[in-house]
Tab-separated table of C-alpha atoms and ligand atoms in Angstrom:
chain	number	residue	atom	x	y	z
A	13	MET	CA	20.127	28.160	-29.854
A	14	THR	CA	20.375	29.517	-26.321
A	15	PRO	CA	21.123	26.953	-23.598
A	16	GLU	CA	17.612	27.467	-22.181
A	17	PHE	CA	16.111	26.714	-25.553
A	18	SER	CA	17.999	23.475	-26.049
A	19	LEU	CA	17.246	22.519	-22.455
A	20	ILE	CA	13.526	22.893	-23.104
A	21	ALA	CA	13.767	21.008	-26.382
A	22	ARG	CA	15.790	18.243	-24.818
A	23	TYR	CA	13.998	17.631	-21.541
A	24	PHE	CA	10.577	19.210	-21.690
A	25	THR	CA	9.244	18.870	-25.210
A	26	ARG	CA	7.071	15.833	-25.747
A	27	PRO	CA	4.193	15.233	-28.141
A	28	THR	CA	0.957	16.884	-26.980
A	29	PRO	CA	-1.692	15.288	-29.200
A	30	ARG	CA	-4.655	16.564	-27.200
A	31	ALA	CA	-3.618	20.206	-26.940
A	32	ALA	CA	-4.311	22.395	-29.977
A	33	LEU	CA	-0.770	23.776	-29.494
A	34	GLY	CA	1.911	22.746	-27.009
A	35	VAL	CA	5.477	23.869	-26.164
A	36	GLY	CA	7.206	26.276	-28.562
A	37	ASP	CA	4.951	29.260	-29.120
A	38	ASP	CA	4.086	32.265	-26.969
A	39	CYS	CA	1.101	30.463	-25.515
A	40	ALA	CA	-0.261	26.955	-25.512
A	41	LEU	CA	-3.770	26.519	-26.871
A	42	ILE	CA	-6.191	24.133	-25.204
A	43	GLY	CA	-9.878	23.395	-25.552
A	44	VAL	CA	-12.398	21.909	-23.220
A	45	ALA	CA	-15.204	19.438	-23.919
A	46	ASP	CA	-18.761	20.735	-24.241
A	47	GLY	CA	-20.486	21.072	-20.893
A	48	HIS	CA	-17.192	20.868	-19.043
A	49	VAL	CA	-15.067	23.478	-17.306
A	50	LEU	CA	-11.319	23.626	-16.714
A	51	ALA	CA	-10.242	23.021	-13.121
A	52	VAL	CA	-7.000	25.007	-12.686
A	53	SER	CA	-4.584	24.885	-9.776
A	54	THR	CA	-1.027	26.132	-9.111
A	55	ASP	CA	1.482	25.034	-6.493
A	56	THR	CA	5.052	26.123	-5.906
A	57	LEU	CA	7.763	23.967	-4.341
A	58	VAL	CA	10.843	25.794	-3.078
A	59	SER	CA	14.092	24.073	-2.116
A	60	GLY	CA	14.798	24.367	1.578
A	61	THR	CA	11.105	24.950	2.281
A	62	HIS	CA	9.239	22.140	0.525
A	63	PHE	CA	12.134	19.794	-0.197
A	64	PHE	CA	15.792	19.382	0.675
A	65	VAL	CA	18.264	20.902	-1.809
A	66	ASP	CA	19.865	17.500	-2.376
A	67	ALA	CA	16.531	15.706	-2.876
A	68	ASP	CA	16.503	12.870	-5.417
A	69	PRO	CA	15.541	14.629	-8.696
A	70	VAL	CA	13.490	11.643	-9.943
A	71	LYS	CA	11.330	11.870	-6.833
A	72	LEU	CA	11.186	15.648	-7.054
A	73	GLY	CA	9.851	15.492	-10.609
A	74	HIS	CA	7.235	13.015	-9.438
A	75	LYS	CA	6.283	14.939	-6.320
A	76	GLY	CA	6.018	18.341	-7.971
A	77	LEU	CA	3.447	16.942	-10.373
A	78	ALA	CA	1.784	14.670	-7.790
A	79	VAL	CA	0.930	17.459	-5.352
A	80	ASN	CA	-0.635	19.466	-8.166
A	81	LEU	CA	-2.595	16.506	-9.538
A	82	SER	CA	-3.840	15.910	-6.003
A	83	ASP	CA	-5.754	19.199	-6.228
A	84	LEU	CA	-7.448	17.964	-9.399
A	85	ALA	CA	-8.301	14.695	-7.629
A	86	ALA	CA	-9.894	16.643	-4.789
A	87	MET	CA	-12.026	18.497	-7.339
A	88	GLY	CA	-13.138	15.355	-9.171
A	89	ALA	CA	-11.424	16.554	-12.366
A	90	VAL	CA	-9.728	14.477	-15.078
A	91	PRO	CA	-6.092	15.643	-15.411
A	92	ARG	CA	-5.343	17.009	-18.904
A	93	TYR	CA	-2.479	19.542	-19.056
A	94	VAL	CA	0.315	21.008	-16.981
A	95	THR	CA	2.741	23.923	-17.241
A	96	LEU	CA	6.098	23.903	-15.500
A	97	ALA	CA	8.036	26.992	-14.417
A	98	LEU	CA	11.474	25.846	-13.306
A	99	THR	CA	14.089	27.972	-11.597
A	100	LEU	CA	17.479	26.272	-11.678
A	101	PRO	CA	20.798	27.300	-10.098
A	102	SER	CA	22.677	25.813	-13.095
A	103	VAL	CA	22.118	23.562	-16.090
A	104	ASP	CA	22.927	20.123	-14.681
A	105	ASP	CA	22.170	17.507	-17.318
A	106	ALA	CA	22.140	14.546	-14.959
A	107	TRP	CA	19.727	16.390	-12.666
A	108	LEU	CA	17.453	17.504	-15.518
A	109	ASP	CA	17.419	14.037	-17.035
A	110	ALA	CA	16.402	12.481	-13.718
A	111	PHE	CA	13.882	15.201	-12.904
A	112	SER	CA	12.175	14.952	-16.279
A	113	ARG	CA	12.022	11.151	-16.024
A	114	GLY	CA	10.275	11.365	-12.647
A	115	PHE	CA	7.953	14.047	-13.970
A	116	PHE	CA	6.974	12.299	-17.204
A	117	SER	CA	6.529	8.863	-15.692
A	118	LEU	CA	3.719	10.276	-13.536
A	119	ALA	CA	2.443	12.481	-16.386
A	120	ASP	CA	2.235	9.424	-18.662
A	121	ARG	CA	0.409	7.430	-16.028
A	122	TYR	CA	-2.405	9.988	-15.990
A	123	ASN	CA	-2.128	11.015	-19.628
A	124	VAL	CA	-1.205	14.616	-18.730
A	125	GLU	CA	0.411	16.774	-21.436
A	126	LEU	CA	3.169	19.294	-20.597
A	127	ILE	CA	2.106	22.240	-22.740
A	128	GLY	CA	4.460	25.013	-21.624
A	129	GLY	CA	6.317	26.696	-18.839
A	130	ASP	CA	9.243	28.921	-18.103
A	131	THR	CA	12.915	28.318	-17.353
A	132	THR	CA	14.940	30.759	-15.290
A	133	ARG	CA	18.169	30.837	-13.296
A	134	GLY	CA	18.110	31.161	-9.516
A	135	PRO	CA	17.668	29.115	-6.348
A	136	LEU	CA	15.964	25.801	-7.191
A	137	SER	CA	12.173	26.001	-7.228
A	138	MET	CA	9.288	24.936	-9.400
A	139	THR	CA	5.805	26.231	-10.001
A	140	LEU	CA	3.331	23.970	-11.730
A	141	THR	CA	-0.126	24.764	-12.999
A	142	VAL	CA	-2.406	21.851	-13.753
A	143	PHE	CA	-5.541	21.889	-15.863
A	144	GLY	CA	-8.254	19.275	-15.479
A	145	GLU	CA	-11.700	18.785	-16.964
A	146	VAL	CA	-14.911	18.346	-15.037
A	147	PRO	CA	-18.603	18.903	-15.745
A	148	LEU	CA	-19.424	22.088	-13.824
A	149	SER	CA	-22.168	20.443	-11.783
A	150	SER	CA	-19.933	17.488	-10.784
A	151	ALA	CA	-16.970	19.417	-9.347
A	152	LEU	CA	-16.225	18.401	-5.753
A	153	ARG	CA	-16.109	21.760	-4.025
A	154	ARG	CA	-15.347	22.588	-0.417
A	155	ASP	CA	-18.625	24.368	0.191
A	156	GLY	CA	-21.102	21.549	-0.385
A	157	ALA	CA	-21.097	19.732	2.995
A	158	LYS	CA	-24.465	19.471	4.785
A	159	ALA	CA	-25.244	18.982	8.482
A	160	GLY	CA	-25.572	15.243	9.105
A	161	ASP	CA	-23.107	14.242	6.356
A	162	ASP	CA	-20.447	11.700	7.263
A	163	VAL	CA	-16.785	12.714	7.178
A	164	TRP	CA	-14.531	10.255	5.342
A	165	VAL	CA	-10.829	9.940	4.733
A	166	SER	CA	-9.001	7.767	2.187
A	167	GLY	CA	-5.949	5.612	2.884
A	168	SER	CA	-3.970	6.336	6.015
A	169	LEU	CA	-2.494	9.444	7.593
A	170	GLY	CA	0.700	10.506	9.293
A	171	GLY	CA	3.330	8.551	7.356
A	172	ALA	CA	4.717	11.562	5.496
A	173	ALA	CA	4.897	13.727	8.614
A	174	LEU	CA	6.648	10.915	10.481
A	175	ALA	CA	9.296	10.612	7.762
A	176	LEU	CA	9.839	14.370	7.843
A	177	LYS	CA	10.373	14.278	11.618
A	178	HIS	CA	13.018	11.610	11.085
A	179	MET	CA	14.772	13.664	8.418
A	180	GLN	CA	14.740	16.659	10.771
A	181	SER	CA	16.289	14.452	13.509
A	182	LYS	CA	13.266	14.947	15.750
A	183	VAL	CA	12.762	11.208	15.957
A	184	ALA	CA	14.960	8.219	15.119
A	185	LEU	CA	13.045	5.561	13.184
A	186	LYS	CA	14.192	2.039	12.459
A	187	PRO	CA	15.367	1.819	8.818
A	188	ASN	CA	12.408	-0.290	7.644
A	189	VAL	CA	9.893	2.027	9.340
A	190	PHE	CA	11.556	5.105	7.852
A	191	GLU	CA	11.584	3.543	4.399
A	192	ARG	CA	7.817	2.964	4.473
A	193	ALA	CA	7.097	6.440	5.801
A	194	ALA	CA	9.506	8.103	3.352
A	195	GLU	CA	7.649	6.527	0.447
A	196	ARG	CA	4.603	8.553	1.510
A	197	LEU	CA	6.649	11.740	1.828
A	198	HIS	CA	8.614	11.532	-1.424
A	199	SER	CA	6.352	9.589	-3.755
A	200	PRO	CA	2.740	10.459	-2.961
A	201	LEU	CA	0.163	9.152	-5.416
A	202	PRO	CA	-2.652	11.552	-6.254
A	203	ARG	CA	-6.054	9.935	-5.628
A	204	ILE	CA	-7.279	10.671	-9.147
A	205	GLU	CA	-9.434	7.560	-9.644
A	206	LEU	CA	-11.021	8.100	-6.250
A	207	GLY	CA	-11.854	11.739	-6.948
A	208	LEU	CA	-13.544	10.741	-10.201
A	209	ALA	CA	-15.488	7.938	-8.507
A	210	LEU	CA	-16.742	10.377	-5.872
A	211	ARG	CA	-18.480	12.634	-8.406
A	212	GLY	CA	-22.165	12.737	-7.502
A	213	ILE	CA	-21.458	10.994	-4.184
A	214	ALA	CA	-19.281	13.300	-2.077
A	215	SER	CA	-20.910	16.572	-1.031
A	216	ALA	CA	-17.527	18.275	-0.436
A	217	ALA	CA	-13.888	17.230	-0.776
A	218	ILE	CA	-10.326	18.404	-0.160
A	219	ASP	CA	-6.892	16.832	-0.419
A	220	ILE	CA	-4.897	16.592	2.783
A	221	SER	CA	-1.737	18.601	2.205
A	222	ASP	CA	-1.557	20.526	5.491
A	223	GLY	CA	-2.972	17.932	7.889
A	224	LEU	CA	-6.438	16.493	8.469
A	225	LEU	CA	-7.486	19.131	10.996
A	226	ALA	CA	-6.368	22.094	8.921
A	227	ASP	CA	-7.810	20.772	5.671
A	228	LEU	CA	-11.102	19.510	7.085
A	229	GLY	CA	-11.227	22.949	8.708
A	230	HIS	CA	-11.342	24.449	5.194
A	231	ILE	CA	-14.423	22.355	4.362
A	232	CYS	CA	-15.972	23.594	7.624
A	233	GLU	CA	-15.245	27.229	6.787
A	234	ARG	CA	-16.559	27.021	3.254
A	235	SER	CA	-19.615	24.964	4.254
A	236	LYS	CA	-20.178	27.000	7.476
A	237	LEU	CA	-20.401	23.875	9.651
A	238	MET	CA	-18.673	22.070	12.493
A	239	ALA	CA	-16.942	18.744	11.928
A	240	GLU	CA	-16.882	16.351	14.849
A	241	ILE	CA	-14.382	13.564	14.425
A	242	GLU	CA	-13.556	10.515	16.521
A	243	TRP	CA	-9.839	10.282	17.078
A	244	ALA	CA	-10.001	6.495	17.493
A	245	SER	CA	-11.469	6.146	13.983
A	246	VAL	CA	-8.756	8.128	12.174
A	247	PRO	CA	-6.780	5.651	10.015
A	248	LEU	CA	-3.115	6.053	10.939
A	249	SER	CA	-0.270	4.855	8.739
A	250	PRO	CA	1.270	1.505	9.705
A	251	ALA	CA	4.614	3.267	10.200
A	252	LEU	CA	3.048	5.695	12.660
A	253	LEU	CA	1.323	2.884	14.544
A	254	SER	CA	4.655	1.142	14.968
A	255	VAL	CA	6.222	4.031	16.941
A	256	GLY	CA	5.395	5.642	20.293
A	257	PRO	CA	1.883	7.038	20.896
A	258	GLU	CA	3.166	10.580	21.496
A	259	LEU	CA	3.663	11.072	17.740
A	260	ARG	CA	0.196	9.922	16.719
A	261	VAL	CA	-1.721	13.130	17.279
A	262	PRO	CA	0.887	15.523	15.828
A	263	CYS	CA	1.551	13.345	12.765
A	264	GLY	CA	-1.919	11.834	12.271
A	265	LEU	CA	-4.069	14.904	12.876
A	266	ALA	CA	-1.769	17.836	12.223
A	267	GLY	CA	0.864	16.326	9.921
A	268	GLY	CA	0.694	17.239	6.242
A	269	ASP	CA	1.933	15.860	2.940
A	270	ASP	CA	-0.103	12.628	2.817
A	271	TYR	CA	-2.276	13.765	-0.118
A	272	GLU	CA	-5.173	11.553	0.861
A	273	LEU	CA	-8.691	12.836	0.218
A	274	CYS	CA	-11.002	13.988	2.998
A	275	PHE	CA	-14.634	14.270	1.951
A	276	THR	CA	-18.172	14.471	3.232
A	277	ALA	CA	-21.156	12.473	1.990
A	278	PRO	CA	-24.729	11.749	3.068
A	279	ALA	CA	-25.168	8.641	5.241
A	280	ALA	CA	-27.227	7.116	2.408
A	281	MET	CA	-23.989	6.842	0.387
A	282	ARG	CA	-22.160	4.540	2.829
A	283	ALA	CA	-22.641	1.350	0.849
A	284	ARG	CA	-21.666	3.084	-2.423
A	285	ILE	CA	-18.504	4.436	-0.830
A	286	ASP	CA	-17.578	0.987	0.488
A	287	SER	CA	-17.887	-0.425	-3.017
A	288	ILE	CA	-15.839	2.462	-4.470
A	289	ALA	CA	-13.114	1.634	-1.935
A	290	ALA	CA	-13.028	-1.911	-3.282
A	291	GLU	CA	-13.104	-0.744	-6.924
A	292	VAL	CA	-10.250	1.750	-6.631
A	293	GLY	CA	-8.326	-0.348	-4.113
A	294	VAL	CA	-8.053	2.410	-1.511
A	295	PRO	CA	-9.489	1.896	1.975
A	296	MET	CA	-12.022	4.501	3.027
A	297	THR	CA	-12.759	5.249	6.663
A	298	ARG	CA	-15.681	7.110	8.198
A	299	ILE	CA	-14.202	9.316	10.919
A	300	GLY	CA	-17.006	11.657	11.990
A	301	VAL	CA	-19.949	13.805	11.099
A	302	MET	CA	-20.758	17.380	10.043
A	303	ARG	CA	-22.999	19.379	12.396
A	304	GLN	CA	-24.490	22.810	12.838
A	305	GLY	CA	-22.415	24.718	15.390
A	306	ASP	CA	-19.237	26.707	15.765
A	307	VAL	CA	-17.414	26.538	12.453
A	308	GLY	CA	-14.325	24.344	12.820
A	309	VAL	CA	-13.131	20.863	13.712
A	310	VAL	CA	-13.517	19.209	17.103
A	311	ALA	CA	-12.108	15.788	17.933
A	312	ARG	CA	-13.260	13.346	20.600
A	313	ASP	CA	-10.910	10.914	22.304
A	314	GLU	CA	-11.542	7.224	23.051
A	315	LYS	CA	-13.732	8.159	26.048
A	316	GLY	CA	-15.846	10.562	24.009
A	317	GLU	CA	-14.246	13.596	25.677
A	318	LEU	CA	-13.370	16.636	23.606
A	319	MET	CA	-9.646	16.781	22.930
A	320	THR	CA	-8.316	20.186	23.878
A	321	ALA	CA	-5.780	22.541	22.435
A	322	SER	CA	-3.235	21.210	24.909
A	323	ALA	CA	-3.062	17.896	23.069
A	324	ALA	CA	0.172	18.000	21.098
A	325	GLY	CA	-0.171	19.529	17.674
A	326	PHE	CA	-3.716	20.628	18.371
A	327	ASP	CA	-3.018	24.335	18.766
A	328	HIS	CA	-2.749	25.549	15.266
A	329	PHE	CA	-6.156	24.405	14.135
A	330	SER	CA	-8.231	25.344	17.152
A	331	SER	CA	-7.927	29.094	16.733
B	424	ADP	P1	8.551	33.350	-23.767
B	424	ADP	O1	9.751	34.249	-23.713
B	424	ADP	O2	7.581	33.661	-24.871
B	424	ADP	O3	7.928	33.178	-22.433
B	424	ADP	P2	10.215	31.065	-23.435
B	424	ADP	O4	11.522	31.165	-24.147
B	424	ADP	O5	10.167	31.310	-21.980
B	424	ADP	O6	9.146	31.924	-24.215
B	424	ADP	O7	9.665	29.602	-23.706
B	424	ADP	C1	9.625	29.075	-25.009
B	424	ADP	C2	8.613	27.947	-25.068
B	424	ADP	O8	9.027	26.900	-24.212
B	424	ADP	C3	7.243	28.363	-24.604
B	424	ADP	O9	6.285	27.640	-25.364
B	424	ADP	C4	7.202	27.897	-23.162
B	424	ADP	O10	5.892	27.605	-22.733
B	424	ADP	C5	8.073	26.659	-23.226
B	424	ADP	N1	8.784	26.368	-21.969
B	424	ADP	C6	9.700	27.133	-21.331
B	424	ADP	N2	10.164	26.517	-20.225
B	424	ADP	C7	9.525	25.337	-20.141
B	424	ADP	C8	9.558	24.257	-19.225
B	424	ADP	N3	10.333	24.252	-18.141
B	424	ADP	N4	8.744	23.209	-19.479
B	424	ADP	C9	7.928	23.204	-20.552
B	424	ADP	N5	7.863	24.164	-21.455
B	424	ADP	C10	8.652	25.246	-21.266
B	425	MG	MG1	9.191	32.625	-20.721
């Protein structure tokens, strides 16, 4: 047995009762329920770019899967399968044990089967592909927003970006504030239940990985509309609210990595969305409206004035 082979057998081979064939052959074999389609998404995380080389491997295993499952949540798909391509600088059993524990504890929570992957030697990185199931007509796409729809966001924003700024020594947070923010950065929870509950209710949806403005901008582009949001309505993370106001715009509007959902829905759905918030236990906030107009996001400040590109962090989405 080659080391790679025993590594796969030891850390990455678990029962896959749903898949027709899992780890161990040239390909995995999976089916899909009648009337459904597979929602497929891939994300790569590279050490030094997406995480620090010395990152806690339990959290890394969790996060690698979480950011991929977040794409399924944003599509309204039920998570089913995942493949994992791992590039490792060396075979470090303690690291692999911790990584696989973090990975499988989240996989088990959502009943996701690891059905294959690849294992290579090189600078640490991972590429995951997730497969979810959704009825074709229920998928929450980016191109379905209509003029007059409300813009909503789940949970709160800016915590992850704030933690990152602390880790980059751009800000010095009190230990308890950092701890709360770091939880958002290292252990995001994909909004799977919310995405499923929004089938038939949201007209368009996206997960916030690159910041509210950038990601809502993608809904605008695909739906060929303008989004007008009220800055004062944007739900900011408690950690962000506890530090100086100068960080609120860059972390709350332009900061990424929160993995909340941003979605649009007709005004007639407001009461339904409020009850979904209670059912799934995630607050949902209405932050603006979709309009005909120049494609892109505009934000209004407390006085109703348009915020300009000179507001910190505003540049990279206004182009
Ligand atoms: P091949 O050369 O045919 O690509 P590999 O030796 O790379 O086969 O992999 C053998 C089996 O182990 C395959 O089923 C593959 O999907 C699986 N596998 C490899 N690496 C991983 C991993 N990191 N996690 C899960 N399954 C893996
Ligand atoms: Mg291979």
